[in-house]
C-alpha positions as MATLAB code, in Angstrom:
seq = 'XXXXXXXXXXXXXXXXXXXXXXXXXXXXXXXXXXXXXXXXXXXXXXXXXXXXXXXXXXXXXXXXXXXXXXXXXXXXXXXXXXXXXXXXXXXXXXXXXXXXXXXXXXXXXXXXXXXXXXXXXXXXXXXXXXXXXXXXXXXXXXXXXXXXXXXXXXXXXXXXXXXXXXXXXXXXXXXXXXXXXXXXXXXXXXXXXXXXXXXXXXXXXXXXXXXXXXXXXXXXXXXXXXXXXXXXXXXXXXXXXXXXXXXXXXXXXXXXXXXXXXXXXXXXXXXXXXXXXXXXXXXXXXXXXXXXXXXXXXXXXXXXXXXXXXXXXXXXXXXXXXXXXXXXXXXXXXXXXXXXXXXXXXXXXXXXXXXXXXXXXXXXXXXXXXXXXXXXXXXX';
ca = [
       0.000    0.000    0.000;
       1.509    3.409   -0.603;
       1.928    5.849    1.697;
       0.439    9.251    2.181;
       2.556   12.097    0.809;
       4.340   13.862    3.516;
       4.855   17.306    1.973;
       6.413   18.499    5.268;
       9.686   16.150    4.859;
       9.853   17.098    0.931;
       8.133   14.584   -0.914;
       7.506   15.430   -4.556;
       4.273   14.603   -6.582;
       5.696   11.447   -9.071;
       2.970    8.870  -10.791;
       4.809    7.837  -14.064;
       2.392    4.995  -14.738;
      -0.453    7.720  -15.131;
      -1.009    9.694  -18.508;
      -2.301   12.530  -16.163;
      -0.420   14.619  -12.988;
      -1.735   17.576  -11.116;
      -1.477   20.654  -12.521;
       0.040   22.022   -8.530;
       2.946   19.839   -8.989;
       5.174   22.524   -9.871;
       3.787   25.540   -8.690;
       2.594   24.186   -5.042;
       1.348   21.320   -3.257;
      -0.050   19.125   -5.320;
      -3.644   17.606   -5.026;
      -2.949   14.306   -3.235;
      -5.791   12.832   -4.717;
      -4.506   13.830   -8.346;
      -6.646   13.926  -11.377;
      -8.926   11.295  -12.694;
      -7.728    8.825  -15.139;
      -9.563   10.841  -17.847;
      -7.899   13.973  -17.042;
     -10.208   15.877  -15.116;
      -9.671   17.486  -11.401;
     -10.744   15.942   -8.774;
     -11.275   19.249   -7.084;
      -9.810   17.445   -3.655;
      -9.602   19.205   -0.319;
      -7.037   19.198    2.445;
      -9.538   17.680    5.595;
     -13.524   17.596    5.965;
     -13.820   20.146    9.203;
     -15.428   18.516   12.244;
     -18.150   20.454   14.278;
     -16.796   21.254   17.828;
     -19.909   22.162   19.783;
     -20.121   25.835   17.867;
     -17.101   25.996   16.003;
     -15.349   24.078   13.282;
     -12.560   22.243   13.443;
      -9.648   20.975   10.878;
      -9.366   17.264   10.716;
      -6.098   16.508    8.866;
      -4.179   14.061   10.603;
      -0.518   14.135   11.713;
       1.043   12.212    8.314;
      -0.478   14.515    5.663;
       1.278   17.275    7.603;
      -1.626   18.117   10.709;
      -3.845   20.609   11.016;
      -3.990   23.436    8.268;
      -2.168   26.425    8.866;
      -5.918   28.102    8.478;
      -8.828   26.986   10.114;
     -12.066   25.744    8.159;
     -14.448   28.612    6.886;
     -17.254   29.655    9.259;
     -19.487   27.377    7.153;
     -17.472   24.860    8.114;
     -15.628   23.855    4.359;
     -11.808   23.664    4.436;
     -10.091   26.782    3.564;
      -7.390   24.923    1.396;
      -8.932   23.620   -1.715;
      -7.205   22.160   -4.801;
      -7.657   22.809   -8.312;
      -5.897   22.839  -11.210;
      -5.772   21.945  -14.654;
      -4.476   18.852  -15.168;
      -0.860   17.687  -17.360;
       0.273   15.108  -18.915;
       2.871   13.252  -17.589;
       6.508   12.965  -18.554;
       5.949    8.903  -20.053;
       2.408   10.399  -21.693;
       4.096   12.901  -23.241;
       7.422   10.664  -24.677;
       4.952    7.942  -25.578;
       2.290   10.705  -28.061;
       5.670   11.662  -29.035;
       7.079    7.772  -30.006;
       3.004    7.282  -31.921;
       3.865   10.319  -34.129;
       7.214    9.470  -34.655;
       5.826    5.763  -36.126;
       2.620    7.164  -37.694;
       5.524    9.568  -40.021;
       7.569    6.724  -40.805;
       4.853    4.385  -41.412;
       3.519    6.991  -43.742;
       6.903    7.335  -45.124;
       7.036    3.852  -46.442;
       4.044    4.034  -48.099;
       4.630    6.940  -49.956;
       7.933    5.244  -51.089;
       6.308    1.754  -51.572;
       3.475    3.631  -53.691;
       6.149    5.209  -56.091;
       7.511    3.828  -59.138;
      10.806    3.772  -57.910;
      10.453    2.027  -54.998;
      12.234   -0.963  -56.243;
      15.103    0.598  -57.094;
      15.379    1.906  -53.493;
      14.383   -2.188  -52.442;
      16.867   -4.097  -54.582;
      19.158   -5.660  -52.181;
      22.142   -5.559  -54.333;
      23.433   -6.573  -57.713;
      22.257  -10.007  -59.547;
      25.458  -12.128  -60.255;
      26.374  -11.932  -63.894;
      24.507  -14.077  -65.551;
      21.076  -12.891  -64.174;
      22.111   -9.327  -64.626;
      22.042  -10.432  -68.565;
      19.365  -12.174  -68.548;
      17.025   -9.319  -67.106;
      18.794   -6.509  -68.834;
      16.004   -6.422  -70.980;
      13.552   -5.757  -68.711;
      12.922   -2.287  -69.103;
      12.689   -0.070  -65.943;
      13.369   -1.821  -62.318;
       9.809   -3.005  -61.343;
       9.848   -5.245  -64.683;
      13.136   -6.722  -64.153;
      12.054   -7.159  -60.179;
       9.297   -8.958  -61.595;
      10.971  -11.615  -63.333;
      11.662  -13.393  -60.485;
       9.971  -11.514  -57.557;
       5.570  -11.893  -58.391;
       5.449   -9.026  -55.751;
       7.689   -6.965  -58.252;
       5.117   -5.425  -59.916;
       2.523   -5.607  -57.060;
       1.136   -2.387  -55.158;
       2.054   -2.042  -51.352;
      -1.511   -2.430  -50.321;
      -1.369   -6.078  -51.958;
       1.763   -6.786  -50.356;
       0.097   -6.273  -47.159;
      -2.931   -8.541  -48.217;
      -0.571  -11.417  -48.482;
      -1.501  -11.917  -45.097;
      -4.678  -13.252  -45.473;
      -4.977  -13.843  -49.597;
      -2.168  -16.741  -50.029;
      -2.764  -16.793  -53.933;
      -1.323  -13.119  -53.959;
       2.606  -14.705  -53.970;
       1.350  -16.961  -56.219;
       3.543  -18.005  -58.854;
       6.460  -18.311  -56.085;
       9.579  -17.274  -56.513;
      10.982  -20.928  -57.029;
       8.152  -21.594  -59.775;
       9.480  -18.486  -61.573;
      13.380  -20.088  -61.585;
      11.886  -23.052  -63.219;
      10.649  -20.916  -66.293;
      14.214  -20.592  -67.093;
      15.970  -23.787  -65.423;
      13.076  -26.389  -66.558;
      15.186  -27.915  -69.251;
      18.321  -28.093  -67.007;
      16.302  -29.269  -64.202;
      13.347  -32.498  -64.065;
      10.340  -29.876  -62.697;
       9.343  -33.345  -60.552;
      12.582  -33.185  -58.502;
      13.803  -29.693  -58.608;
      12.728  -28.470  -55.107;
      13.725  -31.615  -53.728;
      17.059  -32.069  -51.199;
      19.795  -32.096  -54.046;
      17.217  -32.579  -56.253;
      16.829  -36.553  -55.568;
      14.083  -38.521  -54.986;
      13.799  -39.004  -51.618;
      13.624  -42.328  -51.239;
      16.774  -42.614  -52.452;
      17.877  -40.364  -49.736;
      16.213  -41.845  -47.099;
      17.837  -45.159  -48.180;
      21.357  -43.471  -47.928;
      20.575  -42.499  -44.337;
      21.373  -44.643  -41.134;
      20.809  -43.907  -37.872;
      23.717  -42.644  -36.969;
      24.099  -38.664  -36.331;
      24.216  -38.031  -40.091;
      21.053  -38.211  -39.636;
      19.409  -35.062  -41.262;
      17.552  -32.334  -38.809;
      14.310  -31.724  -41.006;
      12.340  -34.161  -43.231;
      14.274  -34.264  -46.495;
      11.165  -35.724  -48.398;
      10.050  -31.773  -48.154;
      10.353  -29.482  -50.729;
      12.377  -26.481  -50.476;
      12.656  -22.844  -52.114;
      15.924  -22.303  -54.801;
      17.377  -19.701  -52.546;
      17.580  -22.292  -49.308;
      21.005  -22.647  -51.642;
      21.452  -20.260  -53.692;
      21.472  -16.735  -52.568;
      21.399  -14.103  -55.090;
      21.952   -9.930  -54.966;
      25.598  -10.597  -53.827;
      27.541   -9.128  -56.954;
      28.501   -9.942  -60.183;
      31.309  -12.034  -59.212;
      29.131  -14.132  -56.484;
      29.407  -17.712  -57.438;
      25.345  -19.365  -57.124;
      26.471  -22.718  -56.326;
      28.875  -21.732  -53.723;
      27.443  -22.688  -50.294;
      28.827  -22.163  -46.540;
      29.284  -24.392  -43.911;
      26.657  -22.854  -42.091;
      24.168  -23.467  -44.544;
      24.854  -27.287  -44.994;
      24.597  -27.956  -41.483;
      21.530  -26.295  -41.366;
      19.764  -29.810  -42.246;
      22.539  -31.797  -41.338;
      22.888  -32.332  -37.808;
      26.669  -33.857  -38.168;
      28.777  -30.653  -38.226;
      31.917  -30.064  -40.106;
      34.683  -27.333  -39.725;
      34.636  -27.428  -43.509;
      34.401  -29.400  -46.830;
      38.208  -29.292  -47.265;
      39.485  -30.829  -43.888;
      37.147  -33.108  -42.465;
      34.371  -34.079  -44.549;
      34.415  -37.460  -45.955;
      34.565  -37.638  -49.563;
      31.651  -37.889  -51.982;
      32.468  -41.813  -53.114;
      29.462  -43.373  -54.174;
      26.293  -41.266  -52.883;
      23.871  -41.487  -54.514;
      26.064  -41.971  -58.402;
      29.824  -42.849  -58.876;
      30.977  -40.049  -60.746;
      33.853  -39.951  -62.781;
      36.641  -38.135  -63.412;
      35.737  -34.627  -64.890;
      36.993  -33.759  -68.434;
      38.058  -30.346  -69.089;
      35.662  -30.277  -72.016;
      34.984  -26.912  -73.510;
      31.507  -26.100  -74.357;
      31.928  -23.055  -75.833;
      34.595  -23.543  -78.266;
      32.726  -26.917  -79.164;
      29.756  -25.300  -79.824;
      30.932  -21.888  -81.850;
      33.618  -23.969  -84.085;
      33.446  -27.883  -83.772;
      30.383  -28.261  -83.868;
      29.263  -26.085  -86.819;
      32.513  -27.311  -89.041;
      31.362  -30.691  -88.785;
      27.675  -29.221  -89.610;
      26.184  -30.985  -85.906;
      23.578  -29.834  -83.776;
      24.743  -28.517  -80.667;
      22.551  -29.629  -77.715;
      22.413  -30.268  -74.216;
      20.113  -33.394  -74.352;
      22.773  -35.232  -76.547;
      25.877  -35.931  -73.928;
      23.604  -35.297  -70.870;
      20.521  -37.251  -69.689;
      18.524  -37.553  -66.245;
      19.943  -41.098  -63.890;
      16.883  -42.635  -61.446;
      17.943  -41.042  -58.769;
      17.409  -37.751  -60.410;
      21.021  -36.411  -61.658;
      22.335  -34.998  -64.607;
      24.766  -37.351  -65.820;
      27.226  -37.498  -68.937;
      26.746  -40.443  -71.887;
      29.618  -41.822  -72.635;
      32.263  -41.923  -74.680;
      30.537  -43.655  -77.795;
      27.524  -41.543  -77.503;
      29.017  -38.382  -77.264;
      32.540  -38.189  -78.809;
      33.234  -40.801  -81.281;
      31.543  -39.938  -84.073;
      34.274  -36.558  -84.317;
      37.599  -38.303  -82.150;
      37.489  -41.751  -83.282;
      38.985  -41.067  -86.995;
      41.904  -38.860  -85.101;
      42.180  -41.125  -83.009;
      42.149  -44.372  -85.589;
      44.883  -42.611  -87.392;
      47.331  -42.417  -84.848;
      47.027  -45.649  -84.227;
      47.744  -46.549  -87.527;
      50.861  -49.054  -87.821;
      54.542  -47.399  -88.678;
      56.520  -44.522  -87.280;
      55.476  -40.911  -88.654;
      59.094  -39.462  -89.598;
      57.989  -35.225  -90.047;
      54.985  -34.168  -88.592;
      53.593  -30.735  -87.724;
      51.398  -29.818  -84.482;
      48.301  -28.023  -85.125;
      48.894  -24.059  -83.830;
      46.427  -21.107  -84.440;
      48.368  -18.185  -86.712;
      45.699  -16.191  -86.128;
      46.117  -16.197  -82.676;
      50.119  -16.202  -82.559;
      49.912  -12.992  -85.411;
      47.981  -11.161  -82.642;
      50.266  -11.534  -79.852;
      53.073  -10.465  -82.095;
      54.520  -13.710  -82.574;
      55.529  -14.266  -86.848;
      55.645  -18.022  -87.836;
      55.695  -17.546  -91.276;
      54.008  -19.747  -93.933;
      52.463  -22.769  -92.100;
      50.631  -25.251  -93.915;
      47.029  -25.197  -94.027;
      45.889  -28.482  -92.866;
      48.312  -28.001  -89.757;
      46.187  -24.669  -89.234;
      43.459  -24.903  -86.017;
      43.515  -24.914  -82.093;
      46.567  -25.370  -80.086;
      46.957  -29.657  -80.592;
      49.350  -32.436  -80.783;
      53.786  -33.309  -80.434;
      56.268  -33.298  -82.727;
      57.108  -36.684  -83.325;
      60.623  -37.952  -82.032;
      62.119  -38.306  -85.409;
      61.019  -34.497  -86.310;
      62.599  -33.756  -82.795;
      66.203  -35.220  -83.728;
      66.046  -33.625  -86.881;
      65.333  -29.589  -85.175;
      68.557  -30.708  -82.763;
      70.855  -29.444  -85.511;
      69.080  -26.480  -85.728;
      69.862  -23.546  -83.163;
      66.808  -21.584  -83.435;
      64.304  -24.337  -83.766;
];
């Protein structure tokens, strides 16, 4: 229970929980009864006089300071009255001043969510390089937003109805990678865990702690891996630590110390080749008048990767005469490697006349009879 004030000792009028304080408090003694909770005066008095035979008498006890200084009025009211018009108090007036402060920033982002730049002022950061091509086209920000983001081209006040109308973020952001990545990707597995049926990763788990921390038969949103608006030199299929271990409970300091190797889960996979697409498809391909297409070296296993035909079904039909005729019986005695004048002529580099069928990319040895005969020569 609190106390009485005792004005006499020094006590000072303080009620920070109430929006309201007497208006007294810093002119006199305040009203100890302070104003209603609506902000009105009580209009309190210092005692309720007592009738002593024919006089009046003030009431106030001892702890609220004693008798008053002047006796009650001959009609018998108290002679010290208080009223005032009431304040607001410190915390009412910091938290009016917090509502406006929120109420102008609030309206703040709507004005800049309502304008046509407001994307611009959104975007996170740049799109890695080969998105930033692919959306050049786009026209002005909100169009090239849109390509991936549906709320791109949306208005704020729909952004806000998300809440309760689902089908507003509808197609999702994942849907809209497929547009692009359908061919590259089976649509049936590509928002699956490492895009593999999961069966066959269930059948690859044990109960042991590898054991994953969420249910990888779930289907989960593109950038769970691969976070764009990092720059143009971000790599997309670069992933931390952090975020592997985010649904795999067994932690690793990192991929290149103490990971076991990828062996056999869920494909063997071979040695890489260094095979170069694009010179394959701007000059090999053409000169030997074949279609260039992913669907023709790469196909889709069971479990759901990409994998590479091979040999037979993708390179033969160019390598094997090359290769045929170097396997041909005898010795060559002169033979000349394949170089690029065009390229060598560039870089400032003369080789005078070359032959033309020894004219293309960068290929093959001198053979060692060729080599004995350039001994004797001090340039060569």
């Amino acid at each position: 229970m609190r106390e009485p004030l005792k004005l006499e000792h020094g006590d000072t009028y303080e009620r920070p929980n109430q929006t309201w304080v007497c208006g007294l408090a810093e002119e006199g003694p305040p009203c100890p009864l302070g104003p209603t909770a609506g902000g009105y005066c009580s209009r309190g008095v210092a005692c309720h006089p007592l009738r002593d035979e024919d006089r009046w008498r003030c009431n106030r006890s001892e702890l609220r300071g004693g008798p008053c200084e002047t006796g009650p009025t001959p009609e018998g009211e108290c002679c010290q009255q208080y009223s005032c018009t009431p304040a607001r108090s410190l915390r009412s007036k910091r938290g009016r001043f917090v509502w406006a402060v929120t109420l102008a920033t609030l309206g703040g982002l709507c004005l800049v969510l309502s304008s046509n730049w407001r994307n611009e002022v959104l975007a996170p950061g740049e799109l890695t390089v080969h998105h930033a091509q692919l959306v050049a086209q786009g026209g002005d920000q909100t169009n090239r937003c849109a390509s991936c983001h549906t709320a791109g081209n949306q208005t704020a006040f729909e952004w806000l109805s998300h809440a309760v109308e689902p089908d507003l973020g509808r197609p999702t952001q994942s849907t809209l990678c497929l547009e692009c990545h359908k061919k590259e990707i089976p649509i049936e597995s590509a928002l699956l865990a490492h895009n593999v049926d999961p069966q066959v990763l269930l059948a690859n788990h044990t109960e042991d702690s590898n054991t994953p921390r969420i249910d990888p038969t779930g289907s989960f949103a593109c950038s769970t891996c691969h976070r764009e608006h990092h720059g143009a030199s971000h790599d997309l299929k670069w992933m931390s630590d952090t975020a592997c271990q985010a649904c795999h409970r067994e932690e690793y300091h990192s991929f290149a110390t103490d990971h076991p190797e990828f062996t056999s889960w869920p494909d063997h996979r071979r040695t890489r080749i260094a095979f170069d697409h694009a010179l394959h498809k701007a000059k090999h391909f053409p000169e030997e008048k074949q279609e260039f297409a992913c669907a023709l070296c790469h196909m889709q296993s069971e479990s759901g990767f990409q994998q590479t035909l091979g040999y037979e079904a993708t390179c033969a039909k160019c390598h094997d005469s090359d290769i045929q005729t170097s396997w041909e019986a005898g010795v060559p005695f002169v033979s000349l490697p394949l170089i690029d004048t065009d390229v060598l002529s560039e870089a400032g580099h003369g080789v005078g006349p070359w032959p033309e069928l020894a004219t293309g990319d960068f290929d093959g040895a001198l053979p060692l009879v060729t080599k004995f005969l350039l001994l004797s020569d001090e340039k060569a």
